[in-house]
Amino acid sequence: MELVDFNPRPRGLNPTLGELLQWVGDAQSPDITPHDHVLELGYGCTSGSSSYPFVLSFTDLTYSVEVQRKMTLVPACFKRKPNTAEVKLGMNNNSTNPNTKVLLNGISGEAREGEIMAVLGASGSGKSTLIDALADRIAKDSLKGSITLNGEALDSRLLKVISAYVMQDDLLFPMLTVEETLMFSAEFRLPRRLSKSKKKARVQALIDQLGLRNAAKTVIGDEGHRGVSGGERRRVSIGIDIIHDPIVLFLDEPTSGLDSTSAYMVVKVLQRIAQSGSIVVMSIHQPSYRILSLMDRLIFLSHGQTVYSGSPANLPVFFGEFGHPIPETENRTEFALDLIRELEETPGGTKNLVEFNKSWQITMDEQKQRENQNNLINSNCKPRLSLKDAISASISRGKLVSGAPNDSNLSSSVPTFANPSWIEIAVISKRSLTNSRRLPELFGIRLGAILVTGIILATMFWHLDDSPKGIQERLGFFAFAMSTTFYTCAEAIPVFLQERYIFMRETAYNAYRRSSYVLAHSIISIPSLAFLSIVFAATTFWAVGLAGGLHGFLFFFFTTFAAFWAGSSFVTFLSGVVTHVMLGYTVVVAVLAYFVLFSGFFISRDRIPPYWLWFHYISLVKYPYEGVLQNELDDPIKCFVRGTQMFDNSPIEAFPVAMKLKLLKSMSTTLGVNITASTCVTTGMDILKQQGITELSKWNCLWITIAWGFFFRILFYFALLLGSKNKRR
């Protein structure tokens, strides 16, 4: 290895990330000549003039899954015999267990820096499974074999930092522009020590590299909003994962669903990424002739086994020696895939092709070893860089700007995340607000629902009096009002469900912490919930004629806000557990109905059966309902039932007043207590006792409601932590 003007620190000391980034910034300065701080790598051991500092090798990768057998009541004599394809599939899987399906069977190969390695095969051949295996998206206990980078085993934490994975689907926020999408990705993946101007410069350079200059100011779009084209969306998806210039890039069928021109442009971008110093590994279904010319290595799979591994140039020789020469007028990959598909339908399957490939690989390996020995004799070969030195050298050339190892232990020295939590929270909040601001109808619909509900309640319960009927109407108003705050929170279900796979993609490679996501979404929900609460409280409190004045209004507002907070947190938690919008709505409506049933309105706590009493205490509606009731009725002076009013809601109510007064006089004589028409019989405290509201004060109800909100946010975090591992078992 030869260094040109590369001596930033004394020998033996490893450069820090800050110094490496400073060198990168200096190298981009117009005052510095292009050759300053350039690391030239040379290896006399290779047959070509170019060198490959990074080599991703994988050996004997094997992965199988258990298949549940379907129960059948058909007698054995009526069972059909397995067809040819099923016999062939069993032979290729080499599985002794009938309940096990082998998806990868002894796959070996290597991918080099500066090259594109493509994995080809029919649907179900194992393309995506191999990409997932190389990208550490399969549990270590399930995957057999070894994966190394420069001969050293790859730790999961290290691989997350130096690599990126582009999913087959374009998972993007629809209302952000191309430039905003890439800029937010830069805020996540690039470290804080990089200035805002350098991050913007990186984004602008990436836009040019991806060929998105004309679409930079265009929103991504979705079914209801016109945006960029399909090919541009795919390039944006690639861009957000390569913003930090990773060393290894994995892509699962990046050309799927694109026309030939868009697909070629995408692969052309991938070629430029590879030539900038990255390893590109991708799966592809059936590349065109032009796309094939951009690829350096091919691996053909058939039912989890390798049927060809080598360069595209060797395809004619390989199949010619196998006895099926490729006509000059045909596309090489199309011919190979068609032949493999034909062989899969034969009784022997692709067994002969698999065995021929093994012998072919042995011959090619022996030939390569002889060439390497000749190079050793004819050149002064220098040892290959260790993984640590290769990563440091790559960073010095401007790659992998999200982090760098600075001690001998790679796993412990690589920073897990590029930025501290508070920056992640700020960026997530800004992105969510930007996306939401361009969809004002979502908040507008919820505000409209709250406003309409408030107006209906205000006009329905207009200026309630202090009679026994007024008490019953107050109880109904409070029960409906508090339950409404929870039901209107159901609109939060699609919010995370729409972002779920974006979240999984971003957190899979440590763009940000899961805790930062939970905190950010909790923080940005508070202003909107507070606004909805003040609108609802202002619309109903004075119109209904509730008691307490300004202090009563403020408590009613805070209780409404706490109910919105608890309901929003509960729905957010459910959205992290369920995976379908309709299922989420069904669960939310059902559970909230149970909460209302056990809140104490329909049946008081003292009358609830003992075996259901636990549900009463976990009801989210119970605590705000009891809180606002106490806020209304805890005045010991205020009277709600006087004298003859005790006969209301009974058959005696229709009797003349004189008859009621005689009854009061008779009751006074019997009880020894003077009861007149103006005597207070029932106060607000008596009503609270009748409702079984005696255990908690109104302030305790408020704090418990708020605590429920925090509790469900914590559960949401653990749901994300356990449910977004993004790995196959």
XYZ file of C-alpha atoms in Angstrom:
729
model
C 0.000 0.000 0.000
C 1.363 3.407 -0.999
C 0.371 6.673 0.660
C 0.517 10.018 -1.076
C 0.577 13.086 1.240
C -1.186 11.073 3.905
C 0.466 11.634 7.244
C -2.043 13.405 9.468
C -0.912 11.784 12.707
C 2.225 10.133 14.029
C 2.649 6.486 13.087
C 0.874 4.076 15.373
C -2.009 6.402 16.298
C -5.424 5.867 14.730
C -7.159 8.962 13.309
C -10.340 10.017 15.001
C -13.631 10.414 13.128
C -13.449 14.179 13.551
C -10.053 14.348 11.880
C -11.136 12.051 9.081
C -14.199 14.175 8.401
C -11.999 17.286 8.484
C -9.763 15.758 5.823
C -12.859 14.976 3.756
C -13.994 18.582 4.099
C -10.551 19.883 3.215
C -10.430 17.633 0.178
C -13.666 19.220 -1.068
C -12.332 22.741 -0.542
C -11.495 24.666 -3.731
C -8.211 25.769 -2.164
C -6.924 22.210 -2.003
C -5.610 20.414 -5.031
C -7.354 17.165 -5.925
C -4.374 14.968 -5.076
C -4.130 16.100 -1.462
C -5.001 13.475 1.163
C -5.532 10.759 -1.428
C -4.967 7.161 -0.374
C -3.709 5.002 -3.235
C -4.077 1.266 -2.781
C -2.108 -1.173 -4.804
C -1.881 -4.946 -4.698
C 0.529 -6.797 -6.878
C -1.274 -10.021 -6.121
C -4.184 -9.352 -8.447
C -4.276 -10.129 -12.099
C -5.588 -6.719 -13.107
C -4.293 -3.269 -12.565
C -7.122 -2.271 -10.262
C -7.273 -3.296 -6.628
C -10.079 -4.487 -4.375
C -9.622 -3.307 -0.768
C -12.975 -4.867 0.241
C -14.038 -8.419 -0.538
C -17.312 -9.814 0.836
C -17.049 -13.621 0.922
C -19.722 -16.148 1.834
C -19.245 -19.893 2.144
C -21.755 -22.756 2.386
C -24.742 -20.604 3.327
C -27.627 -22.892 4.263
C -31.006 -21.848 5.541
C -34.163 -23.876 6.058
C -37.596 -23.231 7.524
C -40.183 -25.500 9.023
C -43.341 -25.935 6.975
C -46.548 -26.680 8.837
C -48.295 -29.714 7.442
C -51.930 -29.255 6.529
C -54.403 -31.587 8.210
C -56.384 -33.784 5.840
C -59.279 -36.172 6.258
C -58.789 -37.821 2.858
C -58.030 -41.583 3.143
C -54.602 -42.648 1.964
C -56.012 -44.638 -0.924
C -57.529 -41.474 -2.385
C -54.432 -39.307 -2.028
C -52.869 -38.280 -5.331
C -49.295 -39.166 -6.141
C -46.739 -36.309 -6.105
C -46.134 -34.812 -9.526
C -42.813 -34.422 -11.265
C -42.205 -30.916 -9.975
C -42.811 -32.027 -6.383
C -40.400 -34.957 -6.746
C -37.824 -32.633 -8.251
C -38.314 -30.101 -5.465
C -37.752 -32.740 -2.818
C -34.548 -33.920 -4.552
C -33.150 -30.391 -4.818
C -33.903 -29.541 -1.227
C -31.955 -32.527 0.072
C -34.101 -32.419 3.188
C -34.472 -35.491 5.327
C -37.249 -33.882 7.322
C -40.506 -33.738 5.335
C -41.601 -30.707 7.380
C -38.483 -28.694 6.486
C -37.988 -26.654 3.325
C -34.449 -25.682 2.388
C -34.318 -22.145 0.967
C -30.508 -21.933 0.665
C -28.331 -24.968 0.174
C -24.556 -24.491 0.341
C -24.312 -21.139 -1.463
C -20.778 -19.754 -1.826
C -19.255 -16.800 -3.632
C -17.728 -13.373 -3.239
C -18.454 -9.764 -4.104
C -15.733 -7.148 -4.577
C -15.485 -3.415 -4.219
C -16.136 -1.605 -7.487
C -18.313 -4.388 -8.832
C -21.995 -5.281 -9.055
C -22.866 -8.825 -8.079
C -26.331 -9.844 -9.267
C -28.355 -12.786 -7.984
C -30.698 -14.218 -10.618
C -33.313 -16.934 -10.699
C -37.000 -17.624 -11.077
C -39.523 -16.705 -8.387
C -38.928 -18.890 -5.347
C -35.342 -19.677 -6.283
C -33.916 -17.991 -3.165
C -32.760 -14.620 -4.503
C -34.244 -12.478 -1.743
C -33.292 -15.055 0.879
C -29.638 -14.874 -0.161
C -29.697 -11.060 -0.064
C -31.268 -11.205 3.415
C -28.625 -13.680 4.552
C -25.762 -11.463 3.395
C -27.423 -8.373 4.916
C -27.759 -10.048 8.336
C -31.556 -10.160 8.102
C -31.710 -13.826 9.097
C -31.236 -14.937 12.704
C -27.737 -16.280 13.346
C -29.084 -19.501 14.845
C -31.029 -20.294 11.675
C -28.344 -19.467 9.100
C -25.466 -21.907 8.626
C -22.194 -21.014 6.925
C -19.829 -18.055 7.158
C -19.841 -14.465 5.879
C -16.627 -12.446 6.008
C -15.390 -9.059 4.867
C -11.681 -9.054 4.020
C -11.421 -12.462 5.682
C -12.802 -11.249 9.030
C -16.180 -12.286 10.427
C -18.754 -9.497 10.288
C -20.338 -8.355 13.529
C -23.978 -7.271 13.282
C -23.295 -3.832 14.782
C -20.435 -3.208 12.372
C -22.437 -4.380 9.358
C -25.299 -1.989 10.215
C -22.878 0.940 10.127
C -20.943 0.115 6.965
C -23.832 -1.208 4.867
C -27.281 -0.263 3.614
C -30.279 -2.318 2.501
C -32.750 -1.111 -0.129
C -36.083 -2.915 0.042
C -38.083 -3.925 -2.992
C -40.925 -1.527 -2.147
C -40.495 2.243 -2.297
C -41.227 3.280 1.288
C -41.296 7.072 1.279
C -43.304 9.942 2.771
C -45.621 11.036 -0.048
C -45.782 14.760 0.705
C -42.056 15.409 0.974
C -40.064 16.546 -2.043
C -37.124 14.542 -3.369
C -34.669 17.061 -1.928
C -36.410 17.107 1.476
C -36.482 13.309 1.621
C -32.736 13.067 0.992
C -32.023 15.958 3.370
C -33.885 14.301 6.232
C -31.957 11.113 5.524
C -28.745 13.144 5.696
C -29.822 14.609 9.041
C -30.276 11.080 10.374
C -27.245 9.337 8.908
C -24.578 12.060 8.843
C -22.951 13.032 12.147
C -23.649 16.264 13.996
C -20.087 17.495 13.529
C -20.734 17.928 9.814
C -22.036 21.435 9.185
C -25.416 22.096 7.626
C -23.737 23.349 4.462
C -21.715 20.150 4.064
C -24.830 18.041 4.516
C -26.617 20.082 1.872
C -23.608 19.728 -0.426
C -23.729 15.952 0.057
C -27.449 15.918 -0.796
C -26.954 18.037 -3.913
C -24.093 15.815 -5.075
C -26.263 12.737 -4.501
C -29.135 14.261 -6.465
C -26.785 14.707 -9.415
C -25.377 11.212 -8.967
C -28.900 9.739 -8.996
C -29.979 11.830 -11.987
C -32.791 13.520 -10.031
C -31.946 17.172 -10.634
C -35.133 17.891 -12.598
C -37.301 16.234 -9.925
C -35.542 17.673 -6.867
C -38.425 20.028 -5.989
C -41.208 17.567 -6.815
C -43.116 15.746 -4.072
C -42.862 11.953 -3.967
C -46.617 11.566 -4.365
C -49.009 8.682 -3.855
C -52.330 7.422 -5.201
C -54.061 10.724 -4.457
C -51.215 13.142 -5.202
C -49.264 13.330 -8.431
C -45.514 13.078 -7.897
C -42.339 11.658 -9.380
C -42.222 8.713 -11.788
C -41.668 5.104 -10.740
C -38.029 5.101 -11.787
C -37.390 8.335 -9.905
C -39.060 6.930 -6.794
C -36.780 3.902 -6.955
C -33.704 6.101 -7.258
C -34.866 8.163 -4.274
C -35.264 4.922 -2.296
C -31.692 4.058 -3.155
C -30.516 7.564 -2.337
C -31.861 7.672 1.215
C -29.929 4.503 2.032
C -26.643 5.578 0.463
C -26.587 9.135 1.811
C -23.763 8.134 4.167
C -21.900 6.442 1.286
C -21.882 2.872 2.664
C -19.177 0.362 1.880
C -21.663 -2.449 1.158
C -25.026 -1.908 -0.538
C -27.706 -4.622 -0.702
C -30.743 -4.261 -2.972
C -33.751 -6.560 -3.295
C -34.913 -6.425 -6.937
C -34.374 -2.683 -7.471
C -35.698 -2.888 -11.065
C -38.956 -4.639 -10.188
C -41.994 -2.931 -11.727
C -39.966 -0.516 -13.869
C -39.858 -0.172 -17.634
C -36.630 -1.096 -19.425
C -35.331 2.478 -19.629
C -36.004 3.251 -15.951
C -34.507 -0.083 -14.926
C -31.362 0.606 -16.936
C -30.997 4.061 -15.372
C -31.316 2.566 -11.884
C -28.627 -0.040 -12.536
C -26.451 2.631 -14.172
C -26.671 4.577 -10.905
C -25.696 1.427 -9.021
C -22.670 1.029 -11.280
C -21.533 4.566 -10.425
C -22.023 3.786 -6.727
C -19.906 0.645 -7.062
C -17.182 2.477 -8.947
C -17.059 5.083 -6.166
C -15.724 2.369 -3.848
C -18.700 0.253 -2.738
C -19.697 -3.391 -2.954
C -23.104 -3.666 -4.624
C -25.089 -6.882 -4.203
C -28.523 -7.032 -5.811
C -31.172 -9.512 -6.829
C -32.821 -9.144 -10.219
C -35.455 -11.181 -11.972
C -34.596 -11.003 -15.674
C -32.145 -8.292 -16.785
C -32.087 -6.922 -20.293
C -29.003 -7.062 -22.503
C -28.046 -3.485 -21.615
C -28.399 -4.118 -17.877
C -26.353 -7.309 -18.194
C -23.476 -5.279 -19.635
C -23.304 -3.269 -16.389
C -22.895 -6.305 -14.126
C -19.599 -7.851 -13.075
C -20.602 -11.097 -11.321
C -23.644 -13.318 -11.593
C -25.079 -16.026 -9.368
C -27.919 -18.128 -10.792
C -30.065 -19.957 -8.232
C -32.527 -22.780 -8.586
C -34.481 -23.874 -5.524
C -31.794 -22.580 -3.208
C -28.816 -24.102 -5.035
C -26.161 -22.460 -7.208
C -26.334 -23.426 -10.867
C -23.842 -20.811 -12.076
C -21.428 -18.390 -10.434
C -19.082 -16.223 -12.449
C -18.823 -13.298 -14.813
C -21.385 -12.635 -17.571
C -18.635 -13.157 -20.157
C -18.206 -16.789 -19.106
C -21.881 -17.684 -19.555
C -21.497 -18.898 -23.191
C -18.474 -21.033 -22.303
C -20.185 -22.522 -19.240
C -23.401 -23.544 -20.964
C -21.513 -24.579 -24.082
C -19.479 -27.073 -22.072
C -22.667 -28.187 -20.320
C -24.066 -29.124 -23.711
C -26.473 -26.245 -24.229
C -24.640 -23.531 -26.172
C -26.167 -20.066 -26.122
C -27.145 -18.813 -29.602
C -25.448 -15.542 -30.493
C -28.760 -13.871 -31.272
C -30.268 -14.546 -27.826
C -29.945 -12.720 -24.527
C -27.570 -14.744 -22.362
C -29.508 -14.408 -19.123
C -32.864 -15.083 -20.754
C -31.474 -18.249 -22.328
C -29.949 -19.367 -19.017
C -33.115 -18.697 -17.037
C -35.300 -20.456 -19.629
C -32.985 -23.462 -19.617
C -32.988 -23.610 -15.814
C -36.774 -23.409 -15.818
C -37.000 -26.265 -18.348
C -34.628 -28.404 -16.289
C -36.689 -27.767 -13.153
C -39.660 -29.409 -14.869
C -37.741 -32.610 -15.661
C -37.673 -35.591 -13.255
C -34.025 -35.001 -12.362
C -34.453 -31.280 -11.916
C -31.299 -29.179 -12.011
C -29.185 -31.770 -10.214
C -26.845 -32.288 -13.185
C -26.414 -28.529 -13.670
C -25.622 -28.077 -9.961
C -22.980 -30.800 -10.080
C -21.506 -29.409 -13.307
C -21.259 -25.961 -11.721
C -19.340 -27.444 -8.764
C -16.770 -29.053 -11.052
C -16.595 -25.867 -13.123
C -15.905 -23.801 -10.009
C -13.094 -26.147 -8.983
C -11.484 -25.737 -12.411
C -11.840 -21.949 -12.300
C -10.393 -21.783 -8.770
C -7.340 -23.799 -9.811
C -6.805 -21.525 -12.798
C -7.082 -18.437 -10.573
C -4.566 -19.863 -8.114
C -2.033 -20.438 -10.887
C -2.494 -16.830 -12.082
C -2.011 -15.523 -8.556
C 1.180 -17.555 -8.137
C 2.567 -16.075 -11.344
C 1.733 -12.596 -10.094
C 3.512 -13.328 -6.834
C 6.680 -14.233 -8.736
C 6.519 -11.287 -11.126
C 5.566 -8.534 -8.660
C 6.344 -7.230 -5.225
C 3.110 -8.278 -3.517
C 2.067 -6.367 -0.457
C -0.257 -7.815 2.166
C -4.002 -7.118 1.994
C -5.292 -4.475 4.371
C -6.995 -5.639 7.544
C -10.684 -4.800 7.833
C -10.012 -2.026 10.337
C -7.353 -0.398 8.154
C -9.455 -0.809 5.025
C -12.418 0.942 6.684
C -10.197 3.758 7.934
C -8.672 4.154 4.475
C -12.130 4.182 2.909
C -13.270 6.910 5.278
C -10.199 8.963 4.465
C -11.344 8.942 0.852
C -14.732 10.373 1.868
C -16.841 7.216 2.267
C -18.849 6.080 5.267
C -19.208 9.522 6.761
C -21.558 8.306 9.510
C -18.849 6.770 11.666
C -15.405 5.260 11.917
C -13.589 2.801 14.165
C -10.807 4.252 16.228
C -9.467 1.337 18.189
C -8.504 -2.256 17.587
C -11.911 -3.631 18.547
C -14.163 -2.891 15.605
C -17.412 -3.983 17.241
C -17.025 -1.726 20.253
C -15.516 1.257 18.465
C -18.061 1.742 15.665
C -20.709 4.249 16.792
C -24.136 2.650 16.809
C -25.908 5.883 15.848
C -24.614 8.929 14.020
C -26.340 11.493 16.253
C -27.480 11.915 19.864
C -31.100 11.327 20.796
C -32.123 14.976 20.957
C -31.081 15.579 17.345
C -32.978 12.470 16.224
C -36.086 13.680 18.063
C -35.812 17.111 16.447
C -35.400 15.690 12.923
C -38.233 13.160 13.298
C -40.509 15.884 14.649
C -39.652 18.278 11.842
C -40.250 15.607 9.194
C -43.604 14.564 10.656
C -44.774 18.162 10.948
C -43.679 18.921 7.379
C -45.546 15.905 6.044
C -48.639 16.663 8.157
C -48.682 20.349 7.218
C -49.147 19.366 3.593
C -52.088 17.150 4.524
C -54.173 19.619 6.566
C -57.369 17.752 5.779
C -56.401 14.981 8.236
C -56.311 17.312 11.236
C -59.195 19.329 9.810
C -61.476 16.289 9.752
C -60.641 15.465 13.367
C -61.160 19.079 14.444
C -64.466 19.125 12.591
C -65.587 15.955 14.363
C -64.714 17.435 17.767
C -66.386 20.753 16.956
C -69.575 19.140 15.638
C -69.749 16.817 18.657
C -69.230 19.753 20.997
C -71.957 21.802 19.326
C -74.422 18.886 19.430
C -73.707 18.308 23.125
C -73.942 22.023 23.894
C -77.331 22.374 22.222
C -78.606 19.034 23.510
C -77.711 19.735 27.138
C -78.257 23.504 27.044
C -78.123 25.123 30.512
C -78.919 22.117 32.677
C -80.779 22.899 35.873
C -80.099 21.567 39.357
C -83.099 19.276 39.473
C -82.955 15.463 39.794
C -83.453 15.235 36.034
C -80.633 17.716 35.576
C -78.399 15.402 37.592
C -79.177 12.433 35.334
C -78.571 14.590 32.287
C -75.226 15.731 33.709
C -74.165 12.125 34.227
C -75.086 11.334 30.617
C -73.261 14.405 29.323
C -70.034 13.584 31.164
C -70.110 9.910 30.134
C -70.657 10.755 26.477
C -68.156 13.626 26.467
C -65.322 11.583 27.996
C -65.985 8.546 25.795
C -66.027 10.837 22.728
C -62.493 12.001 23.470
C -61.330 8.385 23.248
C -63.302 7.423 20.159
C -62.052 10.407 18.177
C -58.496 9.202 18.838
C -59.111 6.179 16.600
C -57.978 8.257 13.618
C -54.390 7.815 14.872
C -54.430 4.130 13.897
C -53.419 4.608 10.220
C -50.669 7.091 11.129
C -48.137 4.543 12.336
C -49.469 1.747 10.140
C -48.584 3.891 7.113
C -45.134 4.592 8.554
C -44.489 1.101 9.919
C -42.309 -0.157 7.083
C -40.524 3.184 6.727
C -39.752 2.949 10.445
C -38.547 -0.663 10.111
C -36.307 0.215 7.171
C -34.772 3.213 8.904
C -34.211 1.563 12.275
C -32.901 -1.671 10.745
C -29.656 0.120 9.909
C -29.595 2.504 12.878
C -30.797 5.713 11.255
C -32.219 6.611 14.669
C -33.212 5.049 17.985
C -36.655 3.585 18.534
C -36.931 5.603 21.720
C -36.334 8.792 19.719
C -39.201 7.880 17.406
C -41.574 7.292 20.338
C -40.567 10.504 22.096
C -40.791 12.590 18.923
C -44.289 11.390 18.076
C -45.380 11.899 21.679
C -44.088 15.475 21.692
C -45.592 16.539 18.367
C -49.000 15.131 19.354
C -49.280 17.409 22.412
C -50.033 20.740 20.631
C -52.787 19.259 18.478
C -54.350 17.452 21.451
C -54.239 20.640 23.515
C -55.934 22.591 20.716
C -58.675 19.970 20.342
C -59.194 19.988 24.114
C -59.579 23.746 24.381
C -62.030 23.761 21.454
C -64.151 21.002 22.988
C -64.073 22.497 26.498
C -64.890 26.028 25.317
C -67.758 24.754 23.172
C -69.468 22.756 25.925
C -68.558 24.032 29.404
C -70.517 27.302 29.594
C -73.204 26.205 27.142
C -74.114 23.209 29.302
C -73.931 25.356 32.427
C -71.288 23.441 34.339
C -70.206 24.633 37.761
C -66.906 25.925 39.075
C -66.320 29.105 37.125
C -62.832 29.628 35.704
C -61.242 27.061 38.009
C -63.867 24.509 37.032
C -63.308 25.244 33.352
C -59.541 24.835 33.666
C -59.923 21.469 35.399
C -62.454 20.358 32.761
C -59.982 21.396 30.051
C -57.038 19.573 31.654
C -59.129 16.446 32.194
C -60.273 16.536 28.564
C -56.663 16.981 27.467
C -55.557 14.065 29.686
C -58.315 11.907 28.174
C -57.164 12.811 24.655
C -53.573 12.026 25.676
C -54.469 8.642 27.181
C -56.699 7.726 24.233
C -54.093 8.772 21.671
C -51.410 6.787 23.503
C -53.656 3.721 23.711
C -54.483 3.843 20.000
C -50.813 4.436 19.142
C -49.860 1.359 21.146
C -52.462 -0.747 19.334
C -51.181 0.499 15.973
C -47.774 -0.898 16.950
C -49.302 -4.301 17.682
C -51.826 -4.819 14.878
C -50.713 -4.784 11.255
C -53.942 -3.950 9.408
C -56.038 -0.783 9.518
C -59.438 -2.495 9.613
C -58.281 -4.911 12.293
C -56.999 -1.960 14.291
C -60.317 -0.107 14.054
C -62.201 -3.239 15.106
C -60.026 -3.753 18.174
C -60.133 -0.073 19.184
C -63.925 0.207 18.910
C -64.453 -3.029 20.845
C -62.009 -2.224 23.662
C -63.259 1.345 24.052
C -66.825 0.026 24.266
C -65.715 -2.196 27.149
C -64.011 0.771 28.808
C -67.255 2.774 28.650
C -69.290 -0.164 29.934
C -67.087 -0.583 33.016
C -66.510 3.148 33.609
C -69.180 3.338 36.340
C -71.859 5.166 34.357
C -74.052 2.228 33.359
C -73.459 0.359 36.615
C -71.789 1.768 39.705
C -68.655 0.246 41.155
C -70.540 -1.213 44.123
C -72.880 -3.126 41.791
C -70.251 -4.576 39.437
C -69.771 -8.346 39.987
C -66.503 -9.126 41.820
C -65.105 -11.134 38.888
C -65.417 -8.066 36.610
C -64.224 -5.483 39.104
C -60.647 -5.608 37.735
C -61.905 -4.342 34.377
C -63.455 -1.350 36.138
C -60.013 -0.279 37.392
C -58.280 -0.620 34.017
C -61.016 1.280 32.198
C -59.479 4.414 30.712
C -62.853 6.171 30.717
C -63.359 5.629 34.483
C -60.783 8.151 35.670
C -61.627 11.229 33.545
C -65.340 10.490 34.049
C -64.978 10.423 37.837
C -62.693 13.467 37.730
C -65.150 15.738 35.899
C -68.045 14.468 38.017
C -66.217 15.449 41.189
C -65.321 18.785 39.635
C -69.030 19.385 39.104
C -70.515 17.902 42.311
C -67.930 18.298 45.070
C -69.440 21.568 46.336
C -70.913 20.661 49.777
C -73.241 23.702 49.785
C -74.867 23.154 46.399
C -78.152 21.224 46.600
C -79.685 19.178 43.796
C -82.830 17.724 45.436
C -85.099 19.823 47.691
C -88.310 18.850 49.461
C -90.922 17.680 46.994
C -88.274 17.111 44.280
C -87.504 13.771 45.923
C -90.722 12.483 44.375
C -89.501 13.238 40.849
C -88.973 10.237 38.574
C -91.628 8.331 40.562
C -95.425 7.882 40.228
C -95.931 10.486 43.001
C -94.478 13.141 40.676
C -97.925 13.545 39.054
C -99.661 14.214 42.373
C -100.697 17.781 43.302
C -98.208 19.865 45.223
C -100.511 19.997 48.242
C -100.539 16.203 48.421
C -96.715 16.148 48.224
C -96.487 18.654 51.092
C -98.771 16.439 53.237
C -96.494 13.490 52.470
C -93.476 15.544 53.566
C -95.229 16.489 56.791
C -96.101 12.853 57.465
C -92.494 11.798 56.780
C -91.235 14.517 59.128
C -93.463 13.200 61.914
C -92.356 9.614 61.341
C -88.633 10.356 61.026
C -88.522 13.074 63.636
C -86.906 15.458 61.157
C -88.484 18.637 59.822
C -88.658 18.314 55.994
C -90.151 21.230 54.121
C -90.399 22.115 50.428
C -87.059 23.966 50.634
C -85.159 21.409 52.722
C -82.042 20.079 50.944
C -82.362 16.324 50.621
C -79.483 15.420 48.259
C -76.186 17.239 47.743
C -73.490 16.636 45.148
C -71.497 14.555 47.628
C -74.531 12.280 48.095
C -74.706 11.740 44.341
C -70.999 10.862 44.205
C -71.559 8.258 46.952
C -74.505 6.827 45.040
C -72.263 6.476 41.963
C -69.545 4.790 44.027
C -67.085 7.635 43.432
C -65.437 7.750 46.833
C -61.961 6.262 46.426
C -60.006 8.901 44.489
C -59.946 12.674 44.491
C -60.428 14.559 41.240
C -56.729 15.425 41.089
C -55.747 11.778 41.553
C -58.093 10.901 38.678
C -56.344 13.502 36.525
C -52.842 12.234 37.334
C -53.843 8.599 36.786
C -55.293 9.477 33.374
C -52.035 11.179 32.403
C -50.076 8.205 33.762
C -52.106 5.861 31.544
C -50.933 7.887 28.552
C -47.285 7.501 29.515
C -47.821 3.805 30.252
C -49.158 3.101 26.752
C -46.333 5.135 25.176
C -43.863 2.886 27.008
C -45.771 -0.177 25.791
C -45.611 1.271 22.278
C -41.824 1.485 22.591
C -41.562 -2.170 23.642
C -43.943 -3.160 20.840
C -41.560 -1.477 18.382
C -38.541 -3.006 20.092
C -39.912 -6.547 19.922
C -41.950 -6.300 16.739
C -39.474 -4.628 14.366
C -36.475 -6.946 14.502
C -36.685 -7.158 10.715
C -35.048 -10.583 10.695
C -36.185 -13.966 9.530
C -36.254 -16.730 12.092
